[in-house]
PDB file of C-alpha atoms and ligand atoms in Angstrom:
ATOM      1  CA  MET A 714     -23.359 -26.002   3.509  1.00  0.00           C
ATOM      2  CA  THR A 715     -20.074 -25.436   1.715  1.00  0.00           C
ATOM      3  CA  SER A 716     -20.942 -27.396  -1.399  1.00  0.00           C
ATOM      4  CA  GLU A 717     -20.946 -26.263  -4.999  1.00  0.00           C
ATOM      5  CA  ARG A 718     -24.711 -26.029  -4.796  1.00  0.00           C
ATOM      6  CA  THR A 719     -24.608 -23.429  -2.059  1.00  0.00           C
ATOM      7  CA  ARG A 720     -22.018 -21.514  -4.038  1.00  0.00           C
ATOM      8  CA  GLU A 721     -24.164 -21.689  -7.153  1.00  0.00           C
ATOM      9  CA  ARG A 722     -27.056 -20.227  -5.170  1.00  0.00           C
ATOM     10  CA  LEU A 723     -24.859 -17.286  -4.173  1.00  0.00           C
ATOM     11  CA  VAL A 724     -23.817 -16.763  -7.797  1.00  0.00           C
ATOM     12  CA  ARG A 725     -27.457 -16.696  -8.842  1.00  0.00           C
ATOM     13  CA  ARG A 726     -28.200 -14.170  -6.122  1.00  0.00           C
ATOM     14  CA  LEU A 727     -25.317 -11.977  -7.341  1.00  0.00           C
ATOM     15  CA  ALA A 728     -26.657 -12.139 -10.898  1.00  0.00           C
ATOM     16  CA  ASN A 729     -30.114 -11.128  -9.661  1.00  0.00           C
ATOM     17  CA  ALA A 730     -28.545  -8.267  -7.735  1.00  0.00           C
ATOM     18  CA  GLY A 731     -27.075  -6.806 -10.920  1.00  0.00           C
ATOM     19  CA  ILE A 732     -23.691  -8.474 -11.454  1.00  0.00           C
ATOM     20  CA  ARG A 733     -23.699  -8.935 -15.232  1.00  0.00           C
ATOM     21  CA  ASP A 734     -20.197  -9.860 -16.362  1.00  0.00           C
ATOM     22  CA  PRO A 735     -20.168 -13.635 -16.971  1.00  0.00           C
ATOM     23  CA  ARG A 736     -16.393 -13.677 -16.416  1.00  0.00           C
ATOM     24  CA  VAL A 737     -16.908 -12.350 -12.897  1.00  0.00           C
ATOM     25  CA  LEU A 738     -19.812 -14.680 -12.117  1.00  0.00           C
ATOM     26  CA  ASN A 739     -17.648 -17.575 -13.262  1.00  0.00           C
ATOM     27  CA  ALA A 740     -14.783 -16.487 -11.048  1.00  0.00           C
ATOM     28  CA  MET A 741     -17.176 -16.287  -8.073  1.00  0.00           C
ATOM     29  CA  ARG A 742     -18.337 -19.787  -8.965  1.00  0.00           C
ATOM     30  CA  ARG A 743     -14.797 -21.141  -9.060  1.00  0.00           C
ATOM     31  CA  VAL A 744     -13.281 -19.730  -5.876  1.00  0.00           C
ATOM     32  CA  PRO A 745     -14.316 -21.612  -2.702  1.00  0.00           C
ATOM     33  CA  ARG A 746     -14.923 -18.743  -0.250  1.00  0.00           C
ATOM     34  CA  HIS A 747     -15.410 -21.150   2.669  1.00  0.00           C
ATOM     35  CA  LEU A 748     -11.705 -22.008   2.553  1.00  0.00           C
ATOM     36  CA  PHE A 749     -10.843 -18.364   3.329  1.00  0.00           C
ATOM     37  CA  VAL A 750     -12.767 -18.044   6.614  1.00  0.00           C
ATOM     38  CA  ASP A 751     -12.425 -19.762   9.998  1.00  0.00           C
ATOM     39  CA  GLU A 752     -13.998 -23.195  10.209  1.00  0.00           C
ATOM     40  CA  ALA A 753     -16.541 -21.864  12.684  1.00  0.00           C
ATOM     41  CA  LEU A 754     -17.785 -19.432  10.015  1.00  0.00           C
ATOM     42  CA  ALA A 755     -17.505 -21.748   7.001  1.00  0.00           C
ATOM     43  CA  SER A 756     -21.217 -22.518   7.048  1.00  0.00           C
ATOM     44  CA  ARG A 757     -21.897 -18.804   6.494  1.00  0.00           C
ATOM     45  CA  ALA A 758     -19.348 -18.370   3.704  1.00  0.00           C
ATOM     46  CA  TYR A 759     -21.982 -18.275   0.944  1.00  0.00           C
ATOM     47  CA  GLU A 760     -24.210 -15.730   2.605  1.00  0.00           C
ATOM     48  CA  ASP A 761     -23.803 -12.331   0.982  1.00  0.00           C
ATOM     49  CA  THR A 762     -22.175 -10.720   4.025  1.00  0.00           C
ATOM     50  CA  ALA A 763     -18.771  -9.586   5.225  1.00  0.00           C
ATOM     51  CA  LEU A 764     -17.266 -11.874   7.903  1.00  0.00           C
ATOM     52  CA  PRO A 765     -14.495 -11.309  10.474  1.00  0.00           C
ATOM     53  CA  ILE A 766     -11.012 -12.635   9.602  1.00  0.00           C
ATOM     54  CA  GLY A 767      -9.238 -11.526  12.795  1.00  0.00           C
ATOM     55  CA  HIS A 768      -7.001  -8.492  13.487  1.00  0.00           C
ATOM     56  CA  GLY A 769     -10.126  -6.299  13.370  1.00  0.00           C
ATOM     57  CA  GLN A 770     -10.473  -6.893   9.590  1.00  0.00           C
ATOM     58  CA  THR A 771     -13.159  -8.512   7.442  1.00  0.00           C
ATOM     59  CA  ILE A 772     -13.470 -10.550   4.276  1.00  0.00           C
ATOM     60  CA  SER A 773     -15.535  -8.344   1.974  1.00  0.00           C
ATOM     61  CA  GLN A 774     -19.143  -9.094   1.105  1.00  0.00           C
ATOM     62  CA  PRO A 775     -19.307 -11.266  -2.072  1.00  0.00           C
ATOM     63  CA  HIS A 776     -21.468  -8.702  -3.880  1.00  0.00           C
ATOM     64  CA  VAL A 777     -18.848  -6.029  -3.238  1.00  0.00           C
ATOM     65  CA  VAL A 778     -16.009  -8.301  -4.409  1.00  0.00           C
ATOM     66  CA  ALA A 779     -17.952  -9.113  -7.576  1.00  0.00           C
ATOM     67  CA  ARG A 780     -18.884  -5.485  -8.260  1.00  0.00           C
ATOM     68  CA  MET A 781     -15.350  -4.160  -7.728  1.00  0.00           C
ATOM     69  CA  THR A 782     -13.958  -6.879  -9.975  1.00  0.00           C
ATOM     70  CA  GLU A 783     -16.527  -6.035 -12.639  1.00  0.00           C
ATOM     71  CA  VAL A 784     -15.619  -2.341 -12.491  1.00  0.00           C
ATOM     72  CA  LEU A 785     -11.888  -3.157 -12.646  1.00  0.00           C
ATOM     73  CA  LEU A 786     -12.366  -5.326 -15.744  1.00  0.00           C
ATOM     74  CA  GLY A 787     -14.547  -2.878 -17.640  1.00  0.00           C
ATOM     75  CA  ASP A 788     -15.829  -3.924 -21.068  1.00  0.00           C
ATOM     76  CA  GLY A 789     -12.553  -4.750 -22.770  1.00  0.00           C
ATOM     77  CA  ASP A 790      -9.874  -7.365 -22.302  1.00  0.00           C
ATOM     78  CA  PRO A 791      -9.007  -7.989 -18.654  1.00  0.00           C
ATOM     79  CA  PRO A 792      -5.988  -6.023 -17.381  1.00  0.00           C
ATOM     80  CA  ALA A 793      -2.836  -8.167 -17.621  1.00  0.00           C
ATOM     81  CA  LYS A 794      -1.082  -6.931 -14.486  1.00  0.00           C
ATOM     82  CA  VAL A 795      -3.039  -5.952 -11.395  1.00  0.00           C
ATOM     83  CA  LEU A 796      -2.002  -4.481  -8.042  1.00  0.00           C
ATOM     84  CA  GLU A 797      -4.253  -5.153  -5.053  1.00  0.00           C
ATOM     85  CA  ILE A 798      -3.907  -3.218  -1.793  1.00  0.00           C
ATOM     86  CA  GLY A 799      -5.226  -5.045   1.293  1.00  0.00           C
ATOM     87  CA  THR A 800      -4.738  -8.793   0.770  1.00  0.00           C
ATOM     88  CA  GLY A 801      -6.655  -9.673   3.940  1.00  0.00           C
ATOM     89  CA  CYS A 802      -7.390 -13.405   3.791  1.00  0.00           C
ATOM     90  CA  GLY A 803      -6.712 -13.472   0.050  1.00  0.00           C
ATOM     91  CA  TYR A 804     -10.235 -14.097  -1.247  1.00  0.00           C
ATOM     92  CA  GLN A 805     -10.446 -11.088  -3.586  1.00  0.00           C
ATOM     93  CA  THR A 806      -6.871 -11.913  -4.628  1.00  0.00           C
ATOM     94  CA  ALA A 807      -7.921 -15.432  -5.642  1.00  0.00           C
ATOM     95  CA  VAL A 808     -10.916 -14.097  -7.591  1.00  0.00           C
ATOM     96  CA  LEU A 809      -8.628 -11.693  -9.483  1.00  0.00           C
ATOM     97  CA  ALA A 810      -6.084 -14.453 -10.106  1.00  0.00           C
ATOM     98  CA  THR A 811      -8.647 -16.457 -12.107  1.00  0.00           C
ATOM     99  CA  LEU A 812      -9.243 -13.452 -14.412  1.00  0.00           C
ATOM    100  CA  VAL A 813      -5.936 -11.679 -15.031  1.00  0.00           C
ATOM    101  CA  GLU A 814      -2.406 -12.783 -15.880  1.00  0.00           C
ATOM    102  CA  ARG A 815      -0.603 -11.603 -12.769  1.00  0.00           C
ATOM    103  CA  VAL A 816      -1.689 -10.225  -9.404  1.00  0.00           C
ATOM    104  CA  PHE A 817       0.596  -8.324  -7.031  1.00  0.00           C
ATOM    105  CA  THR A 818      -0.927  -7.878  -3.578  1.00  0.00           C
ATOM    106  CA  ILE A 819       0.185  -5.944  -0.500  1.00  0.00           C
ATOM    107  CA  GLU A 820      -0.923  -6.413   3.125  1.00  0.00           C
ATOM    108  CA  ARG A 821       0.373  -4.565   6.192  1.00  0.00           C
ATOM    109  CA  ILE A 822      -0.599  -7.122   8.895  1.00  0.00           C
ATOM    110  CA  ARG A 823       1.806 -10.042   9.094  1.00  0.00           C
ATOM    111  CA  GLY A 824      -0.764 -12.550  10.400  1.00  0.00           C
ATOM    112  CA  LEU A 825      -3.071 -11.897   7.441  1.00  0.00           C
ATOM    113  CA  TYR A 826      -0.199 -11.906   4.966  1.00  0.00           C
ATOM    114  CA  SER A 827       0.745 -15.426   6.146  1.00  0.00           C
ATOM    115  CA  ARG A 828      -2.801 -16.602   6.269  1.00  0.00           C
ATOM    116  CA  ALA A 829      -3.485 -15.494   2.699  1.00  0.00           C
ATOM    117  CA  ASN A 830      -0.249 -17.159   1.644  1.00  0.00           C
ATOM    118  CA  GLY A 831      -1.504 -20.454   3.092  1.00  0.00           C
ATOM    119  CA  HIS A 832      -4.904 -20.193   1.398  1.00  0.00           C
ATOM    120  CA  LEU A 833      -3.446 -19.342  -2.005  1.00  0.00           C
ATOM    121  CA  ARG A 834      -0.946 -22.211  -1.808  1.00  0.00           C
ATOM    122  CA  GLU A 835      -3.645 -24.620  -0.732  1.00  0.00           C
ATOM    123  CA  LEU A 836      -5.649 -23.671  -3.834  1.00  0.00           C
ATOM    124  CA  GLY A 837      -2.604 -23.924  -6.111  1.00  0.00           C
ATOM    125  CA  VAL A 838      -2.781 -20.276  -7.207  1.00  0.00           C
ATOM    126  CA  HIS A 839       0.525 -19.542  -8.960  1.00  0.00           C
ATOM    127  CA  ASN A 840       0.110 -16.125 -10.570  1.00  0.00           C
ATOM    128  CA  VAL A 841       0.103 -14.077  -7.358  1.00  0.00           C
ATOM    129  CA  ARG A 842       3.006 -12.292  -5.692  1.00  0.00           C
ATOM    130  CA  GLN A 843       2.513 -11.107  -2.115  1.00  0.00           C
ATOM    131  CA  ARG A 844       4.295  -8.419  -0.182  1.00  0.00           C
ATOM    132  CA  LEU A 845       4.177  -7.389   3.466  1.00  0.00           C
ATOM    133  CA  GLY A 846       4.242  -3.596   3.452  1.00  0.00           C
ATOM    134  CA  ASP A 847       2.416  -0.297   3.278  1.00  0.00           C
ATOM    135  CA  GLY A 848       0.061  -0.152   0.319  1.00  0.00           C
ATOM    136  CA  TYR A 849       0.268   3.654   0.196  1.00  0.00           C
ATOM    137  CA  LEU A 850       3.680   3.128  -1.409  1.00  0.00           C
ATOM    138  CA  GLY A 851       2.443   0.666  -4.018  1.00  0.00           C
ATOM    139  CA  TRP A 852       4.969  -1.639  -5.688  1.00  0.00           C
ATOM    140  CA  PRO A 853       7.273   0.719  -7.632  1.00  0.00           C
ATOM    141  CA  THR A 854       9.607  -1.969  -9.013  1.00  0.00           C
ATOM    142  CA  GLU A 855       6.669  -3.729 -10.710  1.00  0.00           C
ATOM    143  CA  ALA A 856       4.842  -0.599 -11.913  1.00  0.00           C
ATOM    144  CA  PRO A 857       3.067   0.310 -14.102  1.00  0.00           C
ATOM    145  CA  PHE A 858      -0.093  -1.734 -13.507  1.00  0.00           C
ATOM    146  CA  ASP A 859      -3.037  -2.065 -15.890  1.00  0.00           C
ATOM    147  CA  GLY A 860      -5.371  -2.260 -12.919  1.00  0.00           C
ATOM    148  CA  ILE A 861      -5.153  -1.232  -9.260  1.00  0.00           C
ATOM    149  CA  LEU A 862      -7.746  -2.332  -6.705  1.00  0.00           C
ATOM    150  CA  LEU A 863      -7.947  -1.150  -3.090  1.00  0.00           C
ATOM    151  CA  THR A 864      -9.884  -3.181  -0.542  1.00  0.00           C
ATOM    152  CA  ALA A 865      -9.358  -0.723   2.319  1.00  0.00           C
ATOM    153  CA  ALA A 866     -10.572   2.881   2.174  1.00  0.00           C
ATOM    154  CA  PRO A 867      -8.114   5.788   2.105  1.00  0.00           C
ATOM    155  CA  PRO A 868      -9.470   9.313   2.786  1.00  0.00           C
ATOM    156  CA  TYR A 869      -8.328  10.311  -0.756  1.00  0.00           C
ATOM    157  CA  VAL A 870      -6.801   8.403  -3.695  1.00  0.00           C
ATOM    158  CA  PRO A 871      -3.061   8.207  -2.924  1.00  0.00           C
ATOM    159  CA  GLU A 872      -0.991  10.064  -5.560  1.00  0.00           C
ATOM    160  CA  GLY A 873       1.777   7.477  -5.263  1.00  0.00           C
ATOM    161  CA  LEU A 874      -0.605   4.733  -6.370  1.00  0.00           C
ATOM    162  CA  LEU A 875      -2.081   6.751  -9.193  1.00  0.00           C
ATOM    163  CA  ALA A 876       1.458   7.304 -10.468  1.00  0.00           C
ATOM    164  CA  GLN A 877       1.787   3.510 -10.844  1.00  0.00           C
ATOM    165  CA  LEU A 878      -1.233   3.224 -13.143  1.00  0.00           C
ATOM    166  CA  ALA A 879      -0.467   2.462 -16.825  1.00  0.00           C
ATOM    167  CA  PRO A 880      -2.017   4.417 -19.729  1.00  0.00           C
ATOM    168  CA  GLN A 881      -5.680   3.327 -20.098  1.00  0.00           C
ATOM    169  CA  GLY A 882      -5.298   1.654 -16.687  1.00  0.00           C
ATOM    170  CA  ARG A 883      -8.186   1.520 -14.198  1.00  0.00           C
ATOM    171  CA  LEU A 884      -7.992   2.122 -10.454  1.00  0.00           C
ATOM    172  CA  VAL A 885     -10.934   1.061  -8.277  1.00  0.00           C
ATOM    173  CA  ALA A 886     -11.097   2.163  -4.646  1.00  0.00           C
ATOM    174  CA  PRO A 887     -13.474   2.848  -1.797  1.00  0.00           C
ATOM    175  CA  VAL A 888     -12.623   6.443  -0.901  1.00  0.00           C
ATOM    176  CA  GLY A 889     -13.604   8.650   2.026  1.00  0.00           C
ATOM    177  CA  GLU A 890     -14.024   8.763   5.789  1.00  0.00           C
ATOM    178  CA  PRO A 891     -15.902   5.949   7.590  1.00  0.00           C
ATOM    179  CA  GLY A 892     -19.624   6.459   7.096  1.00  0.00           C
ATOM    180  CA  ALA A 893     -19.163   8.537   3.931  1.00  0.00           C
ATOM    181  CA  GLN A 894     -17.289   6.349   1.467  1.00  0.00           C
ATOM    182  CA  ALA A 895     -17.912   5.996  -2.247  1.00  0.00           C
ATOM    183  CA  LEU A 896     -16.659   3.393  -4.672  1.00  0.00           C
ATOM    184  CA  ARG A 897     -14.559   5.391  -7.113  1.00  0.00           C
ATOM    185  CA  LEU A 898     -13.242   4.469 -10.571  1.00  0.00           C
ATOM    186  CA  LEU A 899     -10.289   6.363 -12.029  1.00  0.00           C
ATOM    187  CA  ILE A 900      -9.142   5.809 -15.609  1.00  0.00           C
ATOM    188  CA  ARG A 901      -5.879   7.138 -17.026  1.00  0.00           C
ATOM    189  CA  GLY A 902      -7.115   8.351 -20.397  1.00  0.00           C
ATOM    190  CA  ASP A 903      -5.346  10.252 -23.161  1.00  0.00           C
ATOM    191  CA  GLU A 904      -6.467  13.554 -21.671  1.00  0.00           C
ATOM    192  CA  GLY A 905      -5.553  12.760 -18.092  1.00  0.00           C
ATOM    193  CA  ILE A 906      -7.368  11.115 -15.191  1.00  0.00           C
ATOM    194  CA  GLU A 907     -11.101  10.626 -15.457  1.00  0.00           C
ATOM    195  CA  ALA A 908     -12.875   9.919 -12.131  1.00  0.00           C
ATOM    196  CA  ARG A 909     -16.360   8.610 -11.403  1.00  0.00           C
ATOM    197  CA  ASP A 910     -18.160   7.818  -8.129  1.00  0.00           C
ATOM    198  CA  LEU A 911     -20.232   4.660  -8.485  1.00  0.00           C
ATOM    199  CA  ALA A 912     -21.938   3.721  -5.221  1.00  0.00           C
ATOM    200  CA  PRO A 913     -21.819   4.265  -1.477  1.00  0.00           C
ATOM    201  CA  VAL A 914     -19.755   1.541   0.243  1.00  0.00           C
ATOM    202  CA  SER A 915     -18.466   0.651   3.695  1.00  0.00           C
ATOM    203  CA  PHE A 916     -14.880  -0.560   4.069  1.00  0.00           C
ATOM    204  CA  VAL A 917     -12.272  -0.726   6.823  1.00  0.00           C
ATOM    205  CA  ALA A 918      -9.970   2.299   6.734  1.00  0.00           C
ATOM    206  CA  MET A 919      -6.647   2.097   4.943  1.00  0.00           C
ATOM    207  CA  GLN A 920      -3.911   2.626   7.558  1.00  0.00           C
ATOM    208  CA  GLU A 921      -0.564   4.277   6.991  1.00  0.00           C
ATOM    209  CA  GLY A 922       2.706   2.490   7.762  1.00  0.00           C
ATOM    210  CA  LEU A 923       3.211  -0.904   9.355  1.00  0.00           C
ATOM    211  CA  PRO A 924       1.664  -1.909  12.720  1.00  0.00           C
TER     212      PRO A 924
HETATM  213  N1  SAH B1173      -9.640  -8.210   0.106  1.00  0.00           N
HETATM  214  C1  SAH B1173      -9.756  -8.689   1.444  1.00  0.00           C
HETATM  215  C2  SAH B1173     -10.425  -7.680   2.343  1.00  0.00           C
HETATM  216  C3  SAH B1173      -9.538  -7.340   3.465  1.00  0.00           C
HETATM  217  S1  SAH B1173     -10.020  -5.995   4.486  1.00  0.00           S
HETATM  218  C4  SAH B1173     -10.425 -10.025   1.486  1.00  0.00           C
HETATM  219  O1  SAH B1173     -10.958 -10.474   0.465  1.00  0.00           O
HETATM  220  O2  SAH B1173     -10.376 -10.663   2.525  1.00  0.00           O
HETATM  221  C5  SAH B1173      -8.791  -4.781   4.063  1.00  0.00           C
HETATM  222  C6  SAH B1173      -7.356  -5.166   4.300  1.00  0.00           C
HETATM  223  O3  SAH B1173      -6.549  -4.030   3.998  1.00  0.00           O
HETATM  224  C7  SAH B1173      -7.013  -5.555   5.742  1.00  0.00           C
HETATM  225  O4  SAH B1173      -6.436  -6.815   5.741  1.00  0.00           O
HETATM  226  C8  SAH B1173      -6.014  -4.475   6.181  1.00  0.00           C
HETATM  227  O5  SAH B1173      -5.018  -4.938   7.053  1.00  0.00           O
HETATM  228  C9  SAH B1173      -5.424  -4.056   4.856  1.00  0.00           C
HETATM  229  N2  SAH B1173      -4.801  -2.729   4.856  1.00  0.00           N
HETATM  230  C10 SAH B1173      -5.212  -1.584   5.459  1.00  0.00           C
HETATM  231  N3  SAH B1173      -4.351  -0.570   5.221  1.00  0.00           N
HETATM  232  C11 SAH B1173      -3.366  -1.093   4.429  1.00  0.00           C
HETATM  233  C12 SAH B1173      -2.174  -0.559   3.845  1.00  0.00           C
HETATM  234  N4  SAH B1173      -1.792   0.705   4.015  1.00  0.00           N
HETATM  235  N5  SAH B1173      -1.393  -1.377   3.101  1.00  0.00           N
HETATM  236  C13 SAH B1173      -1.725  -2.681   2.909  1.00  0.00           C
HETATM  237  N6  SAH B1173      -2.844  -3.245   3.442  1.00  0.00           N
HETATM  238  C14 SAH B1173      -3.641  -2.464   4.194  1.00  0.00           C
END
């Protein structure tokens, strides 16, 4: 149930559902999602659904992870330095780590921060730095970032994060109140910020401060 064959079937399903970027499909093929969920749920790891990871949070649906990664990458070279907000169990982090040079990721719940740390070590992922903190503040000492990805939904795109986006950088975020969120892409172009809403999505809310 957790074999490469099952994973390959998921990748094929993602391709049929419109994920086109071969780099992203390859990343989804390489990262063993079953290692990021509880053993009791491992047999469901290659279904295209979100699953609980404790603390009231979920590991995102594979299609959503693939789509957000595709939007973050765009058509050009992958961003070198990426900031992720909402590490959760670290699955999206691991997918990003196969595609970009360096990933910086922030989580506000200590239990998930540690859990992701364990998973990433177990997989030998070396180009990720983790921080326990409030993602609304970003990671000022490492800014600017070529890409910023949020995996929890704020009611609006935080100005502080946008300020940490490099020229030509891309920020991808689910934005809006529960029940009315859209996946939004913001690009820092020569003439300022260009924003586009891509699809309706459903994410856990981004919380302010530490628990
Ligand atoms: N990318 C994750 C999905 C995790 S769900 C995965 O693949 O598993 C969203 C995560 O965002 C949760 O773990 C939640 O605790 C975290 N989160 C919510 N608000 C946050 C904030 N202000 N700063 C950092 N993390 C936050």
